[in-house]
């Protein structure tokens, strides 16, 4: 299992192709130097994956995709398979992000198929789980997380030695500027850790949802948090630099 803290940059569909390449080319040396100690995973849109893999060739910076197909290959117009991602040098892939679940109808069953495809292709899945605002208010968080984890558990048990990342992202905290309070996060992360131990899942657990330089210390110091998934702050190098540097110096 990877012991470097993970810092995942999820650029969503925010950077253009040229902005993605420019970010990586301009900060290549800095990112590569920090990636010796902090596992930096850059997740651009599909077209930028291959050129960014070239930029980071022979560098410890990792490349991640934001989605993949549920199938291995075939007549699925518009889909990109896990083996294709592996061929262009992708090490990680986000699955089940709440934007995909909510806006594109991705189900727990789809997430399980995607995880299966990724593990077959030796790509580490970053499985996003999290509750909506309503579920949070109704105090249903843990049962929602349990359903989301149960649905991938059978697949994961078929790949006992694979690396795996679980990203806890409360949906109400994504892109809203609200982040979960420390006590709440402590409870939820401990519960996820216990689930993983009981299910024998050797997962890194990361937090995502309005991670910023101003809240990184209070989030990252929570026991069992192995890193963060950063959305909007990862588009601004000054902010991203501060988040990575926090892990580098702690
Ligand atoms: P945010 O996004 O940091 O902008 O809240 C996180 C995510 O969607 O993964």
mmCIF file of C-alpha atoms and ligand atoms in Angstrom:
data_model
loop_
_atom_site.group_PDB
_atom_site.id
_atom_site.type_symbol
_atom_site.label_atom_id
_atom_site.label_comp_id
_atom_site.label_asym_id
_atom_site.label_seq_id
_atom_site.Cartn_x
_atom_site.Cartn_y
_atom_site.Cartn_z
ATOM 1 C CA UNK A 1 0.000 0.000 0.000
ATOM 2 C CA UNK A 2 1.158 3.477 -0.824
ATOM 3 C CA UNK A 3 2.236 5.326 2.283
ATOM 4 C CA UNK A 4 2.757 8.758 0.721
ATOM 5 C CA UNK A 5 -0.219 11.039 1.400
ATOM 6 C CA UNK A 6 -2.429 11.389 -1.667
ATOM 7 C CA UNK A 7 -3.348 14.733 -3.168
ATOM 8 C CA UNK A 8 -5.705 14.299 -6.110
ATOM 9 C CA UNK A 9 -6.425 17.207 -8.461
ATOM 10 C CA UNK A 10 -9.852 16.774 -10.060
ATOM 11 C CA UNK A 11 -10.004 19.307 -12.866
ATOM 12 C CA UNK A 12 -13.480 18.196 -13.972
ATOM 13 C CA UNK A 13 -14.367 19.880 -17.315
ATOM 14 C CA UNK A 14 -12.881 23.169 -16.136
ATOM 15 C CA UNK A 15 -9.477 23.443 -17.778
ATOM 16 C CA UNK A 16 -9.265 23.534 -21.560
ATOM 17 C CA UNK A 17 -6.874 21.125 -23.265
ATOM 18 C CA UNK A 18 -4.191 23.802 -23.537
ATOM 19 C CA UNK A 19 -4.677 25.026 -19.954
ATOM 20 C CA UNK A 20 -4.195 21.456 -18.696
ATOM 21 C CA UNK A 21 -0.962 21.025 -20.612
ATOM 22 C CA UNK A 22 0.271 24.438 -19.633
ATOM 23 C CA UNK A 23 -0.360 23.809 -15.928
ATOM 24 C CA UNK A 24 1.660 20.591 -16.074
ATOM 25 C CA UNK A 25 4.463 21.900 -18.275
ATOM 26 C CA UNK A 26 4.933 25.090 -16.224
ATOM 27 C CA UNK A 27 4.986 23.344 -12.845
ATOM 28 C CA UNK A 28 6.548 20.056 -13.906
ATOM 29 C CA UNK A 29 9.724 20.404 -11.815
ATOM 30 C CA UNK A 30 7.942 21.540 -8.666
ATOM 31 C CA UNK A 31 5.304 18.812 -8.913
ATOM 32 C CA UNK A 32 7.903 16.113 -9.596
ATOM 33 C CA UNK A 33 10.021 17.197 -6.621
ATOM 34 C CA UNK A 34 7.038 17.188 -4.230
ATOM 35 C CA UNK A 35 5.746 13.904 -5.626
ATOM 36 C CA UNK A 36 8.694 12.082 -4.083
ATOM 37 C CA UNK A 37 6.965 12.603 -0.723
ATOM 38 C CA UNK A 38 3.343 13.336 -1.634
ATOM 39 C CA UNK A 39 1.507 11.170 -4.147
ATOM 40 C CA UNK A 40 0.198 13.833 -6.530
ATOM 41 C CA UNK A 41 -2.474 12.584 -8.938
ATOM 42 C CA UNK A 42 -3.467 14.922 -11.744
ATOM 43 C CA UNK A 43 -6.886 14.154 -13.285
ATOM 44 C CA UNK A 44 -7.434 16.061 -16.546
ATOM 45 C CA UNK A 45 -10.119 15.477 -19.172
ATOM 46 C CA UNK A 46 -9.639 12.524 -21.528
ATOM 47 C CA UNK A 47 -7.919 14.335 -24.444
ATOM 48 C CA UNK A 48 -5.160 15.646 -22.157
ATOM 49 C CA UNK A 49 -4.282 12.270 -20.597
ATOM 50 C CA UNK A 50 -1.791 11.119 -23.189
ATOM 51 C CA UNK A 51 0.102 14.395 -23.614
ATOM 52 C CA UNK A 52 0.291 14.821 -19.834
ATOM 53 C CA UNK A 53 1.609 11.271 -19.492
ATOM 54 C CA UNK A 54 4.406 12.381 -21.840
ATOM 55 C CA UNK A 55 5.129 15.488 -19.759
ATOM 56 C CA UNK A 56 5.409 13.401 -16.580
ATOM 57 C CA UNK A 57 7.269 10.501 -18.154
ATOM 58 C CA UNK A 58 9.922 9.180 -15.699
ATOM 59 C CA UNK A 59 8.461 11.406 -12.982
ATOM 60 C CA UNK A 60 6.706 10.326 -9.741
ATOM 61 C CA UNK A 61 3.633 12.444 -10.583
ATOM 62 C CA UNK A 62 0.656 10.145 -11.222
ATOM 63 C CA UNK A 63 -2.020 10.501 -13.853
ATOM 64 C CA UNK A 64 -5.712 9.916 -13.204
ATOM 65 C CA UNK A 65 -8.847 9.848 -15.351
ATOM 66 C CA UNK A 66 -12.229 11.150 -14.189
ATOM 67 C CA UNK A 67 -14.399 8.321 -15.478
ATOM 68 C CA UNK A 68 -14.359 5.104 -17.514
ATOM 69 C CA UNK A 69 -16.770 2.751 -19.262
ATOM 70 C CA UNK A 70 -18.577 -0.061 -17.471
ATOM 71 C CA UNK A 71 -17.626 -2.387 -20.352
ATOM 72 C CA UNK A 72 -14.316 -3.725 -21.577
ATOM 73 C CA UNK A 73 -14.814 -2.988 -25.278
ATOM 74 C CA UNK A 74 -17.496 -3.045 -27.948
ATOM 75 C CA UNK A 75 -20.013 -0.856 -29.750
ATOM 76 C CA UNK A 76 -20.419 1.802 -27.029
ATOM 77 C CA UNK A 77 -20.288 5.151 -28.787
ATOM 78 C CA UNK A 78 -18.639 7.851 -26.743
ATOM 79 C CA UNK A 79 -17.243 5.583 -24.048
ATOM 80 C CA UNK A 80 -13.603 5.194 -23.011
ATOM 81 C CA UNK A 81 -12.548 1.839 -21.575
ATOM 82 C CA UNK A 82 -10.224 1.116 -18.668
ATOM 83 C CA UNK A 83 -7.707 -0.726 -20.916
ATOM 84 C CA UNK A 84 -7.536 2.359 -23.163
ATOM 85 C CA UNK A 85 -6.797 4.503 -20.117
ATOM 86 C CA UNK A 86 -4.089 2.076 -19.039
ATOM 87 C CA UNK A 87 -2.520 2.185 -22.507
ATOM 88 C CA UNK A 88 -2.006 5.941 -22.315
ATOM 89 C CA UNK A 89 -0.356 5.717 -18.902
ATOM 90 C CA UNK A 90 -3.251 6.306 -16.492
ATOM 91 C CA UNK A 91 -2.582 5.058 -12.950
ATOM 92 C CA UNK A 92 -5.795 6.146 -11.198
ATOM 93 C CA UNK A 93 -9.418 6.748 -12.156
ATOM 94 C CA UNK A 94 -12.167 8.538 -10.237
ATOM 95 C CA UNK A 95 -15.440 6.571 -10.190
ATOM 96 C CA UNK A 96 -18.840 7.361 -8.758
ATOM 97 C CA UNK A 97 -18.196 11.075 -8.357
ATOM 98 C CA UNK A 98 -21.412 12.690 -7.125
ATOM 99 C CA UNK A 99 -21.614 14.779 -10.312
ATOM 100 C CA UNK A 100 -21.728 11.554 -12.306
ATOM 101 C CA UNK A 101 -24.199 9.948 -9.921
ATOM 102 C CA UNK A 102 -26.498 12.978 -9.827
ATOM 103 C CA UNK A 103 -26.202 14.452 -13.328
ATOM 104 C CA UNK A 104 -25.532 11.342 -15.408
ATOM 105 C CA UNK A 105 -27.526 8.742 -13.500
ATOM 106 C CA UNK A 106 -24.572 6.612 -12.497
ATOM 107 C CA UNK A 107 -25.771 3.894 -10.113
ATOM 108 C CA UNK A 108 -23.997 1.850 -7.459
ATOM 109 C CA UNK A 109 -24.102 -1.079 -9.915
ATOM 110 C CA UNK A 110 -22.378 1.032 -12.612
ATOM 111 C CA UNK A 111 -19.709 2.013 -10.114
ATOM 112 C CA UNK A 112 -19.102 -1.666 -9.303
ATOM 113 C CA UNK A 113 -18.695 -2.508 -13.031
ATOM 114 C CA UNK A 114 -16.275 0.383 -13.500
ATOM 115 C CA UNK A 115 -14.225 -0.682 -10.481
ATOM 116 C CA UNK A 116 -14.062 -4.194 -11.930
ATOM 117 C CA UNK A 117 -12.839 -2.871 -15.295
ATOM 118 C CA UNK A 118 -10.245 -0.652 -13.652
ATOM 119 C CA UNK A 119 -8.824 -3.363 -11.412
ATOM 120 C CA UNK A 120 -8.604 -5.733 -14.386
ATOM 121 C CA UNK A 121 -6.597 -3.028 -16.150
ATOM 122 C CA UNK A 122 -4.390 -2.473 -13.047
ATOM 123 C CA UNK A 123 -5.661 1.072 -12.558
ATOM 124 C CA UNK A 124 -6.345 2.186 -8.979
ATOM 125 C CA UNK A 125 -9.987 3.219 -8.566
ATOM 126 C CA UNK A 126 -10.741 6.343 -6.537
ATOM 127 C CA UNK A 127 -14.255 5.425 -5.398
ATOM 128 C CA UNK A 128 -16.281 8.470 -4.375
ATOM 129 C CA UNK A 129 -18.939 8.020 -1.724
ATOM 130 C CA UNK A 130 -20.996 10.599 0.096
ATOM 131 C CA UNK A 131 -24.412 11.700 1.251
ATOM 132 C CA UNK A 132 -26.693 14.485 0.010
ATOM 133 C CA UNK A 133 -27.668 17.468 2.133
ATOM 134 C CA UNK A 134 -31.029 15.855 2.884
ATOM 135 C CA UNK A 135 -29.457 12.552 3.915
ATOM 136 C CA UNK A 136 -27.018 14.492 6.090
ATOM 137 C CA UNK A 137 -29.847 16.389 7.775
ATOM 138 C CA UNK A 138 -31.823 13.175 8.249
ATOM 139 C CA UNK A 139 -28.731 11.616 9.854
ATOM 140 C CA UNK A 140 -28.639 8.880 7.221
ATOM 141 C CA UNK A 141 -24.998 9.358 6.253
ATOM 142 C CA UNK A 142 -23.660 6.034 7.493
ATOM 143 C CA UNK A 143 -26.403 3.933 5.938
ATOM 144 C CA UNK A 144 -25.895 5.699 2.581
ATOM 145 C CA UNK A 145 -22.163 5.088 2.758
ATOM 146 C CA UNK A 146 -22.748 1.491 3.730
ATOM 147 C CA UNK A 147 -24.923 0.891 0.658
ATOM 148 C CA UNK A 148 -22.357 2.552 -1.586
ATOM 149 C CA UNK A 149 -19.521 0.467 -0.147
ATOM 150 C CA UNK A 150 -21.513 -2.782 -0.042
ATOM 151 C CA UNK A 151 -22.164 -2.465 -3.752
ATOM 152 C CA UNK A 152 -18.456 -2.537 -4.608
ATOM 153 C CA UNK A 153 -17.350 -4.942 -1.903
ATOM 154 C CA UNK A 154 -17.959 -8.159 -3.847
ATOM 155 C CA UNK A 155 -15.927 -6.872 -6.789
ATOM 156 C CA UNK A 156 -13.118 -5.659 -4.561
ATOM 157 C CA UNK A 157 -12.879 -9.017 -2.818
ATOM 158 C CA UNK A 158 -11.902 -10.546 -6.170
ATOM 159 C CA UNK A 159 -8.773 -8.350 -6.306
ATOM 160 C CA UNK A 160 -7.394 -8.734 -2.775
ATOM 161 C CA UNK A 161 -3.976 -7.219 -3.400
ATOM 162 C CA UNK A 162 -4.966 -4.296 -5.565
ATOM 163 C CA UNK A 163 -4.501 -0.747 -4.480
ATOM 164 C CA UNK A 164 -7.656 1.182 -3.826
ATOM 165 C CA UNK A 165 -8.713 4.635 -2.743
ATOM 166 C CA UNK A 166 -12.003 5.602 -1.128
ATOM 167 C CA UNK A 167 -12.865 9.301 -1.307
ATOM 168 C CA UNK A 168 -15.415 10.484 1.216
ATOM 169 C CA UNK A 169 -17.077 13.495 -0.371
ATOM 170 C CA UNK A 170 -20.209 14.801 1.352
ATOM 171 C CA UNK A 171 -22.202 16.095 -1.635
ATOM 172 C CA UNK A 172 -23.271 19.228 0.224
ATOM 173 C CA UNK A 173 -19.604 20.149 0.630
ATOM 174 C CA UNK A 174 -18.610 19.872 -3.044
ATOM 175 C CA UNK A 175 -18.046 23.214 -4.712
ATOM 176 C CA UNK A 176 -20.059 24.983 -2.023
ATOM 177 C CA UNK A 177 -17.322 26.381 0.204
ATOM 178 C CA UNK A 178 -18.834 24.389 3.087
ATOM 179 C CA UNK A 179 -16.644 21.654 4.449
ATOM 180 C CA UNK A 180 -17.550 19.046 6.980
ATOM 181 C CA UNK A 181 -16.722 19.971 10.558
ATOM 182 C CA UNK A 182 -13.900 18.145 12.234
ATOM 183 C CA UNK A 183 -15.972 16.200 14.737
ATOM 184 C CA UNK A 184 -18.360 14.984 12.057
ATOM 185 C CA UNK A 185 -15.501 14.029 9.752
ATOM 186 C CA UNK A 186 -13.791 12.216 12.574
ATOM 187 C CA UNK A 187 -16.868 10.032 13.126
ATOM 188 C CA UNK A 188 -17.453 9.304 9.442
ATOM 189 C CA UNK A 189 -13.822 8.586 8.586
ATOM 190 C CA UNK A 190 -13.471 6.247 11.594
ATOM 191 C CA UNK A 191 -16.577 4.414 10.459
ATOM 192 C CA UNK A 192 -15.164 4.029 6.903
ATOM 193 C CA UNK A 193 -11.863 2.800 8.327
ATOM 194 C CA UNK A 194 -13.656 0.187 10.442
ATOM 195 C CA UNK A 195 -15.683 -0.921 7.437
ATOM 196 C CA UNK A 196 -12.490 -1.348 5.399
ATOM 197 C CA UNK A 197 -10.745 -3.306 8.137
ATOM 198 C CA UNK A 198 -13.738 -5.616 8.610
ATOM 199 C CA UNK A 199 -14.083 -6.139 4.844
ATOM 200 C CA UNK A 200 -10.301 -6.547 4.455
ATOM 201 C CA UNK A 201 -10.101 -3.693 1.983
ATOM 202 C CA UNK A 202 -6.615 -2.180 1.969
ATOM 203 C CA UNK A 203 -7.936 1.251 1.005
ATOM 204 C CA UNK A 204 -6.412 4.672 1.331
ATOM 205 C CA UNK A 205 -9.134 7.010 2.607
ATOM 206 C CA UNK A 206 -9.198 10.591 1.367
ATOM 207 C CA UNK A 207 -11.560 13.505 1.955
ATOM 208 C CA UNK A 208 -13.007 15.758 -0.733
ATOM 209 C CA UNK A 209 -15.324 18.764 -0.644
ATOM 210 C CA UNK A 210 -14.194 22.408 -0.602
ATOM 211 C CA UNK A 211 -10.626 21.587 0.399
ATOM 212 C CA UNK A 212 -8.655 24.832 0.537
ATOM 213 C CA UNK A 213 -5.311 25.988 1.966
ATOM 214 C CA UNK A 214 -7.303 27.489 4.860
ATOM 215 C CA UNK A 215 -8.849 24.198 6.006
ATOM 216 C CA UNK A 216 -6.229 21.642 4.968
ATOM 217 C CA UNK A 217 -4.622 21.382 8.403
ATOM 218 C CA UNK A 218 -7.865 20.689 10.258
ATOM 219 C CA UNK A 219 -8.932 18.087 7.677
ATOM 220 C CA UNK A 220 -5.645 16.286 7.156
ATOM 221 C CA UNK A 221 -4.934 15.856 10.850
ATOM 222 C CA UNK A 222 -8.007 13.673 11.344
ATOM 223 C CA UNK A 223 -6.910 10.081 12.008
ATOM 224 C CA UNK A 224 -7.047 7.722 9.000
ATOM 225 C CA UNK A 225 -7.302 10.505 6.421
ATOM 226 C CA UNK A 226 -4.575 9.639 3.934
ATOM 227 C CA UNK A 227 -5.031 12.634 1.667
ATOM 228 C CA UNK A 228 -7.486 14.867 -0.141
ATOM 229 C CA UNK A 229 -9.388 15.129 -3.411
ATOM 230 C CA UNK A 230 -9.268 18.736 -4.509
ATOM 231 C CA UNK A 231 -11.627 20.299 -7.044
ATOM 232 C CA UNK A 232 -11.685 24.064 -7.496
ATOM 233 C CA UNK A 233 -8.517 24.770 -5.484
ATOM 234 C CA UNK A 234 -6.566 22.462 -7.807
ATOM 235 C CA UNK A 235 -7.177 24.851 -10.726
ATOM 236 C CA UNK A 236 -5.222 27.592 -8.988
ATOM 237 C CA UNK A 237 -1.565 26.661 -8.675
ATOM 238 C CA UNK A 238 -0.986 29.016 -5.730
ATOM 239 C CA UNK A 239 -3.673 27.205 -3.755
ATOM 240 C CA UNK A 240 -2.735 23.728 -4.942
ATOM 241 C CA UNK A 241 0.887 24.404 -4.054
ATOM 242 C CA UNK A 242 -0.107 25.292 -0.487
ATOM 243 C CA UNK A 243 -2.194 22.143 -0.088
ATOM 244 C CA UNK A 244 0.582 19.876 -1.398
ATOM 245 C CA UNK A 245 3.171 21.726 0.678
ATOM 246 C CA UNK A 246 1.157 21.194 3.845
ATOM 247 C CA UNK A 247 1.470 17.441 3.388
ATOM 248 C CA UNK A 248 5.114 17.799 2.434
ATOM 249 C CA UNK A 249 5.967 19.477 5.704
ATOM 250 C CA UNK A 250 3.791 17.394 8.081
HETATM 251 P P1 LIG B 1 -14.384 21.051 -4.654
HETATM 252 O O1 LIG B 1 -14.605 19.711 -5.504
HETATM 253 O O2 LIG B 1 -13.009 20.928 -4.022
HETATM 254 O O3 LIG B 1 -14.446 22.159 -5.657
HETATM 255 O O4 LIG B 1 -15.450 21.106 -3.640
HETATM 256 C C1 LIG B 1 -14.278 18.463 -4.974
HETATM 257 C C2 LIG B 1 -14.751 17.376 -5.900
HETATM 258 O O5 LIG B 1 -15.747 17.540 -6.586
HETATM 259 O O6 LIG B 1 -14.157 16.295 -5.981
#
